[in-house]
Short mmCIF file of C-alpha atoms in Angstrom, two decimals:
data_model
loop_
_atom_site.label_atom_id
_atom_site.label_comp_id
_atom_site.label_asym_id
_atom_site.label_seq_id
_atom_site.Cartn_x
_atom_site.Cartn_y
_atom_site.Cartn_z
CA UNK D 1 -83.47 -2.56 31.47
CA UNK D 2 -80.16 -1.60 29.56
CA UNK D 3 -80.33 -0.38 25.87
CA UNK D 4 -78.34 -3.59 25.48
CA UNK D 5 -81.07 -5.32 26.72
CA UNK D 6 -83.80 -4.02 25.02
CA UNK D 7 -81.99 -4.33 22.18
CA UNK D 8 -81.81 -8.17 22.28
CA UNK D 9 -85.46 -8.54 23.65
CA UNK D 10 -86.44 -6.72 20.32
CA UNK D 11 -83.99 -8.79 18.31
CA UNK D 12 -86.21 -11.92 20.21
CA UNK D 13 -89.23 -10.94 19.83
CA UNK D 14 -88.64 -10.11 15.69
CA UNK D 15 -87.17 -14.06 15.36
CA UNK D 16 -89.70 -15.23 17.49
CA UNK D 17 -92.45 -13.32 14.56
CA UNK D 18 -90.46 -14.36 11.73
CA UNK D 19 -90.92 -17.72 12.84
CA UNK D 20 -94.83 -18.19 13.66
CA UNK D 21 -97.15 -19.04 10.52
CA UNK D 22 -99.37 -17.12 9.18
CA UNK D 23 -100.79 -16.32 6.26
CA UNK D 24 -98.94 -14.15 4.07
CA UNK D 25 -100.28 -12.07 0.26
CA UNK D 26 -97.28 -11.96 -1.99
CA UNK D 27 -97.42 -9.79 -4.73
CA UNK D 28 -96.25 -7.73 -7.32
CA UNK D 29 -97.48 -4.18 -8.91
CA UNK D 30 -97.80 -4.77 -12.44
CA UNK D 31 -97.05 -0.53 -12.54
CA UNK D 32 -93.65 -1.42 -11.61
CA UNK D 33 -93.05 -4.10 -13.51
CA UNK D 34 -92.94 -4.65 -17.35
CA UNK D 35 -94.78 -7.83 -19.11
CA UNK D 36 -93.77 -10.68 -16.98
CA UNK D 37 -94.81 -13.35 -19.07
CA UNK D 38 -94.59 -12.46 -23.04
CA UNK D 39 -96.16 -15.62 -24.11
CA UNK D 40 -97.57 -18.99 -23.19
CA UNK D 41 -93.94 -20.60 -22.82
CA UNK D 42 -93.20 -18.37 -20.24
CA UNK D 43 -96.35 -18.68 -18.39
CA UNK D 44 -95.65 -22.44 -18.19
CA UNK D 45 -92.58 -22.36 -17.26
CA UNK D 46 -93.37 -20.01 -14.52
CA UNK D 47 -96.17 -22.49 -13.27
CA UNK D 48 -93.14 -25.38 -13.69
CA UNK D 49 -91.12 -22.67 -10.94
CA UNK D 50 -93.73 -22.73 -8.75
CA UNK D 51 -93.82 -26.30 -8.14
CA UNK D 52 -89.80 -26.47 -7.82
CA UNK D 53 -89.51 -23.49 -5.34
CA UNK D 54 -92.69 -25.33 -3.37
CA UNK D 55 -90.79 -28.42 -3.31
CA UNK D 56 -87.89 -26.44 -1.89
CA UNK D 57 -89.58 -24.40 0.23
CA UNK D 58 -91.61 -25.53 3.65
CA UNK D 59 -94.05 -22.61 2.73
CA UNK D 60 -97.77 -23.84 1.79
CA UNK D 61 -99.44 -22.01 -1.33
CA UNK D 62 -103.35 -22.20 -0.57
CA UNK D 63 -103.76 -19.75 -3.69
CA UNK D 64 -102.29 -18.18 -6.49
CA UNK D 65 -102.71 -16.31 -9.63
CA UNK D 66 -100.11 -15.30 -12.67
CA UNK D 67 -100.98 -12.25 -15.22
CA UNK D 68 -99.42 -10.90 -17.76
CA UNK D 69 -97.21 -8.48 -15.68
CA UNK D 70 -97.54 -9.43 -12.13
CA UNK D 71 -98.66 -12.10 -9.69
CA UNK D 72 -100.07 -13.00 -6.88
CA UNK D 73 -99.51 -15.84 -4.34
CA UNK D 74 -101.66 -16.34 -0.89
CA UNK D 75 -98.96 -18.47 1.61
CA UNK D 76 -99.09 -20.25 4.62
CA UNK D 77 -95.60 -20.30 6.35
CA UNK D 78 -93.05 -17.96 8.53
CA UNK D 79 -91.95 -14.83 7.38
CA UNK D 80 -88.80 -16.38 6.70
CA UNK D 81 -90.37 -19.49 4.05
CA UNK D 82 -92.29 -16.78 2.28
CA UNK D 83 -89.25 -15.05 1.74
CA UNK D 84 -87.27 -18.03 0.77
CA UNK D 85 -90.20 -18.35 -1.85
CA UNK D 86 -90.11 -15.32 -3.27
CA UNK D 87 -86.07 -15.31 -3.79
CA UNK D 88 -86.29 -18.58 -5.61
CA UNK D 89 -89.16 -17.50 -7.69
CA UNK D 90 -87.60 -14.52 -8.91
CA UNK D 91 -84.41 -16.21 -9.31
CA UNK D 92 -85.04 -19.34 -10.94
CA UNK D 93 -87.76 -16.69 -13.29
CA UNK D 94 -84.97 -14.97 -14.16
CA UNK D 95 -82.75 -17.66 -15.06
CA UNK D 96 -85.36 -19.05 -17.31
CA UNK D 97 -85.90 -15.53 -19.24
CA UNK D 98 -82.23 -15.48 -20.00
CA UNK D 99 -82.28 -18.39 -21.61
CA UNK D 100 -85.22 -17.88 -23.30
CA UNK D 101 -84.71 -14.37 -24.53
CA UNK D 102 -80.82 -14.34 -24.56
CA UNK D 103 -81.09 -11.12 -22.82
CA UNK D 104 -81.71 -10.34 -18.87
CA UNK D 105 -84.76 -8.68 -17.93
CA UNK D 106 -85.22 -4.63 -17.81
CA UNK D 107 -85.94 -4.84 -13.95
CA UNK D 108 -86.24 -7.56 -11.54
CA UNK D 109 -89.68 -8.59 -9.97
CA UNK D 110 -90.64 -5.81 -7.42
CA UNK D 111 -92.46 -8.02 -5.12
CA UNK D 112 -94.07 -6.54 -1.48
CA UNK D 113 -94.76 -8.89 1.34
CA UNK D 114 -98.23 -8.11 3.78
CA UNK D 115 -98.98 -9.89 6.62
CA UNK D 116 -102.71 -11.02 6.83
CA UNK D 117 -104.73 -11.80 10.40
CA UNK D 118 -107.98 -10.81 9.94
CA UNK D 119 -109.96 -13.52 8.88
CA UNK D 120 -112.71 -12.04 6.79
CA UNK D 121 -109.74 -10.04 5.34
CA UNK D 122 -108.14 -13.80 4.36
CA UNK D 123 -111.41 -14.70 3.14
CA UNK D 124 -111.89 -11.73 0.53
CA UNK D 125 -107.74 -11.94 -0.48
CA UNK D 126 -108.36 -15.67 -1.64
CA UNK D 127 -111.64 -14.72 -2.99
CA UNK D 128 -109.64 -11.52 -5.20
CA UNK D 129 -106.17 -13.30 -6.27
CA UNK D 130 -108.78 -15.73 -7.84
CA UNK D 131 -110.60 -12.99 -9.53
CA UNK D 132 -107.69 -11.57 -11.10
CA UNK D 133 -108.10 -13.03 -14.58
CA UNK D 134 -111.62 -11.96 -14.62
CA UNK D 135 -110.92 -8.56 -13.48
CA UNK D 136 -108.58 -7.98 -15.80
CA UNK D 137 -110.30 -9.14 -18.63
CA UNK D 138 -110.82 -12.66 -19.41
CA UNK D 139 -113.90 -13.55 -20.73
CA UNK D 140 -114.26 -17.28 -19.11
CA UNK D 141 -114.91 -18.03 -15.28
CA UNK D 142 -112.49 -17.60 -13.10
CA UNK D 143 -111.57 -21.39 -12.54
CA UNK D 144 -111.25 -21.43 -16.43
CA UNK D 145 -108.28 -19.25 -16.36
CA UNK D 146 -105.13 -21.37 -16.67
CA UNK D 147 -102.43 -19.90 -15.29
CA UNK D 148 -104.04 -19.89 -11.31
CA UNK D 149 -105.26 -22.22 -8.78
CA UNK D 150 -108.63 -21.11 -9.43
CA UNK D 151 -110.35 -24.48 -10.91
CA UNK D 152 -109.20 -26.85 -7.34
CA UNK D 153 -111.78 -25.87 -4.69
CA UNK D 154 -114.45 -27.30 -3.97
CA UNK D 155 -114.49 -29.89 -6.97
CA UNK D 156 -115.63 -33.08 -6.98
CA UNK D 157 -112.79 -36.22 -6.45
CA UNK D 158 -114.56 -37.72 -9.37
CA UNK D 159 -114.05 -34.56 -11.65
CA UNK D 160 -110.27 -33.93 -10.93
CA UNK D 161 -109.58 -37.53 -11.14
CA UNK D 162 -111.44 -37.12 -14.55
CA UNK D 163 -109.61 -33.90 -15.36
CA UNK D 164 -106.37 -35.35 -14.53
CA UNK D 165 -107.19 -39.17 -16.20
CA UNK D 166 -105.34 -38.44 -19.46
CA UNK D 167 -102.35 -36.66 -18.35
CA UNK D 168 -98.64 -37.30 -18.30
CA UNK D 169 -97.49 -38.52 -14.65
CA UNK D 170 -93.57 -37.85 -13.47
CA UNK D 171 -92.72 -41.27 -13.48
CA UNK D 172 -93.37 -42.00 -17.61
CA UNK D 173 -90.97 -39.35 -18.05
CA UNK D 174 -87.29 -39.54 -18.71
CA UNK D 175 -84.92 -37.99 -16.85
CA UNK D 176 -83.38 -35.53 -19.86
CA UNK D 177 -87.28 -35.25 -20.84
CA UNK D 178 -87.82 -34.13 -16.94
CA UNK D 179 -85.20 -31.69 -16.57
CA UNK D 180 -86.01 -30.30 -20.06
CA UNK D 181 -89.21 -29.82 -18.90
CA UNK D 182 -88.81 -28.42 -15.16
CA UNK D 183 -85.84 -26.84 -15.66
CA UNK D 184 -84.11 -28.87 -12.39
CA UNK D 185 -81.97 -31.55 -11.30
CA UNK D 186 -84.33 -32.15 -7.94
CA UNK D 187 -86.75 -34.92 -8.10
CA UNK D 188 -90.31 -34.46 -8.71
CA UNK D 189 -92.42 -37.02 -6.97
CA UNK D 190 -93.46 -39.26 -9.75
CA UNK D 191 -97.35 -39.14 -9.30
CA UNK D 192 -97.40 -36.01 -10.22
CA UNK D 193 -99.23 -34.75 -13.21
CA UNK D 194 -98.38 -32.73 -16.06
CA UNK D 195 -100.68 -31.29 -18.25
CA UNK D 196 -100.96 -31.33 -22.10
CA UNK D 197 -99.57 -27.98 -21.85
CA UNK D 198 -96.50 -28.91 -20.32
CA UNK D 199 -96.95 -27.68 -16.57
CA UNK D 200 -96.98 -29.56 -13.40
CA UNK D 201 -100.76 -29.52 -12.51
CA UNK D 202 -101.25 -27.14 -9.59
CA UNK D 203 -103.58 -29.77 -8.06
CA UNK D 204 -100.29 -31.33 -7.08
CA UNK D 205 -98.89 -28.82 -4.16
CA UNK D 206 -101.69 -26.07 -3.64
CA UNK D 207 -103.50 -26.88 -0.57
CA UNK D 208 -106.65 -26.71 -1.73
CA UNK D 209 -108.33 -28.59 1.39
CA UNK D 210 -106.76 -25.96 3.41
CA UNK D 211 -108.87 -23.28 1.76
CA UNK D 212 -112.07 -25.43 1.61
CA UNK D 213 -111.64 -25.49 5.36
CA UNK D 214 -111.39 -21.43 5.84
CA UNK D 215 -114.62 -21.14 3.40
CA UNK D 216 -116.27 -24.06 5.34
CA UNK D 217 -119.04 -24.36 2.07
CA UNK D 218 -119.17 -24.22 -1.57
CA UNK D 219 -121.83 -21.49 -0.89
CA UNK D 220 -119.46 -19.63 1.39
CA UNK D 221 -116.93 -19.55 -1.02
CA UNK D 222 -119.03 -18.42 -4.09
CA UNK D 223 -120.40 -15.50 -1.79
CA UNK D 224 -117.01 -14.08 -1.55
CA UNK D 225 -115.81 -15.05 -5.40
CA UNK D 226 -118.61 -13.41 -5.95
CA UNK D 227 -117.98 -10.24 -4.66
CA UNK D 228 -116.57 -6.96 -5.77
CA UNK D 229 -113.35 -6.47 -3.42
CA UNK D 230 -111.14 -5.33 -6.12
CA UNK D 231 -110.76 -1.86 -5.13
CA UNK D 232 -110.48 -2.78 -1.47
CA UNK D 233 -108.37 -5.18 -1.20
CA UNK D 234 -106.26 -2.90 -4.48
CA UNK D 235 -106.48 -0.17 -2.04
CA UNK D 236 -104.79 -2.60 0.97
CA UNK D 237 -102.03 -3.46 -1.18
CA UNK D 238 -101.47 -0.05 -2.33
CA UNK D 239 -103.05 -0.55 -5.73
CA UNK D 240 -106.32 1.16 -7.22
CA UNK D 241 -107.18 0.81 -10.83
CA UNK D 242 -110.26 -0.23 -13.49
CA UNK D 243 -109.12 -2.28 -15.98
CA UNK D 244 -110.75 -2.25 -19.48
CA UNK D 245 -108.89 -4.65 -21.26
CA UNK D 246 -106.46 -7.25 -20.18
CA UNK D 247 -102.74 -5.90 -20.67
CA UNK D 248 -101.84 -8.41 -23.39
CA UNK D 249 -104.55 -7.04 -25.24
CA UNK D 250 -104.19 -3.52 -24.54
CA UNK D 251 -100.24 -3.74 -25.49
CA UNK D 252 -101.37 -5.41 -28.66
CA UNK D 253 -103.45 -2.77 -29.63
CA UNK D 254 -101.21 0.34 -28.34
CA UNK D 255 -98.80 -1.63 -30.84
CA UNK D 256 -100.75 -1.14 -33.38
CA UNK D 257 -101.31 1.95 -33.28
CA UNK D 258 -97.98 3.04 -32.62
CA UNK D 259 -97.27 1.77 -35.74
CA UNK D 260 -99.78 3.11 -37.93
CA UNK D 261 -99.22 6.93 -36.66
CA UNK D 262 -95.43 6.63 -35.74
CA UNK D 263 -94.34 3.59 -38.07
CA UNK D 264 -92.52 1.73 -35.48
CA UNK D 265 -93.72 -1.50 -33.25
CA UNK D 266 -91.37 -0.54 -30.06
CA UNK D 267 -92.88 1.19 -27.79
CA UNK D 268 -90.03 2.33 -26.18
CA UNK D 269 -88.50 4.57 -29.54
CA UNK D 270 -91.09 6.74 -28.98
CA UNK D 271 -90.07 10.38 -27.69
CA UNK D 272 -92.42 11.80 -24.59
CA UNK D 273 -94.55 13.65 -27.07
CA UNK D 274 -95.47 10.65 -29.23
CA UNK D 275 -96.43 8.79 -26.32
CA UNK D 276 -98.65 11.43 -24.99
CA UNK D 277 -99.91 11.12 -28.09
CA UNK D 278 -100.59 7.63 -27.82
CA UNK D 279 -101.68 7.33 -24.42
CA UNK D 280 -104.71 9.70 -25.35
CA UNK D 281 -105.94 7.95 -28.14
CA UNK D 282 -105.61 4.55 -26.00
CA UNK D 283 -107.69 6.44 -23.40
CA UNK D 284 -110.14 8.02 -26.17
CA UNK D 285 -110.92 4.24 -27.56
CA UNK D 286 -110.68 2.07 -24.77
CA UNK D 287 -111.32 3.65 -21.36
CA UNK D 288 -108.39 1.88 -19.88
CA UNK D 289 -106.80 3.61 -16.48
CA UNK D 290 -104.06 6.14 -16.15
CA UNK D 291 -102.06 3.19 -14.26
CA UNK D 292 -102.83 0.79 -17.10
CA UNK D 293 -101.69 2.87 -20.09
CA UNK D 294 -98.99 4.43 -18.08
CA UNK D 295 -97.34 1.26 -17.61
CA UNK D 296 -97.79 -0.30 -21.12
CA UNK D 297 -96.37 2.79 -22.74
CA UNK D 298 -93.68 3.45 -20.03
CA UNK D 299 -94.97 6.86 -18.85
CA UNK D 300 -94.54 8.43 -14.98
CA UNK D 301 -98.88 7.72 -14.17
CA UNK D 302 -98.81 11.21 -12.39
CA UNK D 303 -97.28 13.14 -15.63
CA UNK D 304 -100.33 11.54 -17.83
CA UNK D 305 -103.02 12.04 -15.11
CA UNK D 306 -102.49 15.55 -15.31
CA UNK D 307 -101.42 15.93 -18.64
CA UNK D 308 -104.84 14.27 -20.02
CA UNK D 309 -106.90 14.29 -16.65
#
């Protein structure tokens, strides 16, 4: 075969990849990536985003989870979707801070992409994107924890139709009310639900059933939400770290302090002494990773490990 050749029969094969469907972790490293969401307005309007890019998208979300300074979304979809997914997130994110803040963001969202076969592997990456807001720190169960798809599986009909009894549907809306809400001129299907917080429920486009099927039982699924996979499935993604506190609550306090022994509230006045400083006493009190503090006070995670290792 000519170079030519095998040139296109590689170009073939990569299409023919990009468009099978499989099941896809998208995430990003909180490390790289300052507070995403600063408050509870951005939070919901990045759970109004994910129901817009969904409705744009032909990508499937089985699972998801938002924190402070990075997410997580299991698809189901081709390469390609998953990517289309990701660029309208980000975007439409983006657009939203903006406005918001009046100001861009520091850095975009660094998101990474990993192909998942293995289905034990599937199984236990479900299992942890639910976890995050426990691992990180919340002090409720894990489908407590608002800003995830955590509290759809294996519920009763009666109790989501119970959960969801009171709520706002599309349709009651107006349209100015609708695209003050969502942020879009696309149509939302009108029996969807908003909550009282203001989001589009995610009971409305995760495929909840789809996961129920891969777990097979309610005890099959609380075997593996039960589990400790965070530092193996962390380790997959190219992650590792013990979190103390949740970063909200860390930032809060390094806050604090920074202003009682450096009388300032921004973080990022401080010289590379003073936040040495800083990062030890936030180690001292609160046994938070490197990773962690590195990342809320804006320091190279290396330089502190070995500066205070």
């Amino acid at each position: 075969m000519t170079v030519r050749g095998r040139q296109w029969r590689r170009r073939i094969l990569i299409l023919t990849y990009m468009e099978e469907r499989r099941f896809y972790h998208l995430f990003s490293d909180g490390f790289r990536t300052d507070a995403l969401f600063e408050d509870k307005a951005a939070f919901v309007a990045a759970m109004n985003i994910i129901a817009v890019c969904f409705l744009k998208c032909k990508v499937v979300i089985p699972a998801f989870c938002l924190m402070d300074n990075h997410v997580h979304f299991v698809l189901y979809g081709t390469l390609k979707e998953c990517c289309e997914f990701r660029d309208r997130f980000a975007h439409k994110y983006s657009l939203w801070y903006h406005n918001r803040y009046l100001c861009r963001r520091s850095e975009p969202i660094d998101f990474d992409i990993k192909l998942m076969e293995d289905e034990k592997y599937i199984l236990n990456s479900i299992a942890y994107v639910l976890r995050n807001g426990i691992a990180a720190g919340y002090i409720y169960c894990a489908e407590d924890y608002p800003w995830s798809s955590a509290g759809l599986y294996f519920r009763r009909p009666e109790t989501l139709a119970a959960l969801t009894a009171e709520w706002t549907e599309v349709s009651l809306l107006t349209i100015r009310k609708r695209r003050e809400m969502f942020q879009t001129m696309n149509d939302i299907p009108g029996d969807w639900k908003v909550t009282q917080e203001g989001f589009l429920w995610p009971g409305n486009y995760v495929d909840y059933k789809m996961v129920e099927k891969l777990f097979r039982t309610p005890k099959s699924f609380a075997f593996f939400m039960g589990q400790s996979k965070e530092e193996e499935i962390g380790m997959s993604l190219g992650a590792r770290e013990h979190v103390a506190l949740p970063d909200m609550e860390l930032r809060e306090k390094a806050v604090a302090h920074s202003r009682r022994m450096f009388r300032t509230s921004n973080l990022r006045e401080l010289d590379a002494d003073r936040r040495m400083r800083l990062a030890k006493t936030l180690r001292k009190e609160y046994r938070c990773s490197y990773k962690q503090i590195a990342r809320i006070i804006h320091l190279d995670q290396k330089y502190l490990k070995e500066l205070l290792g």
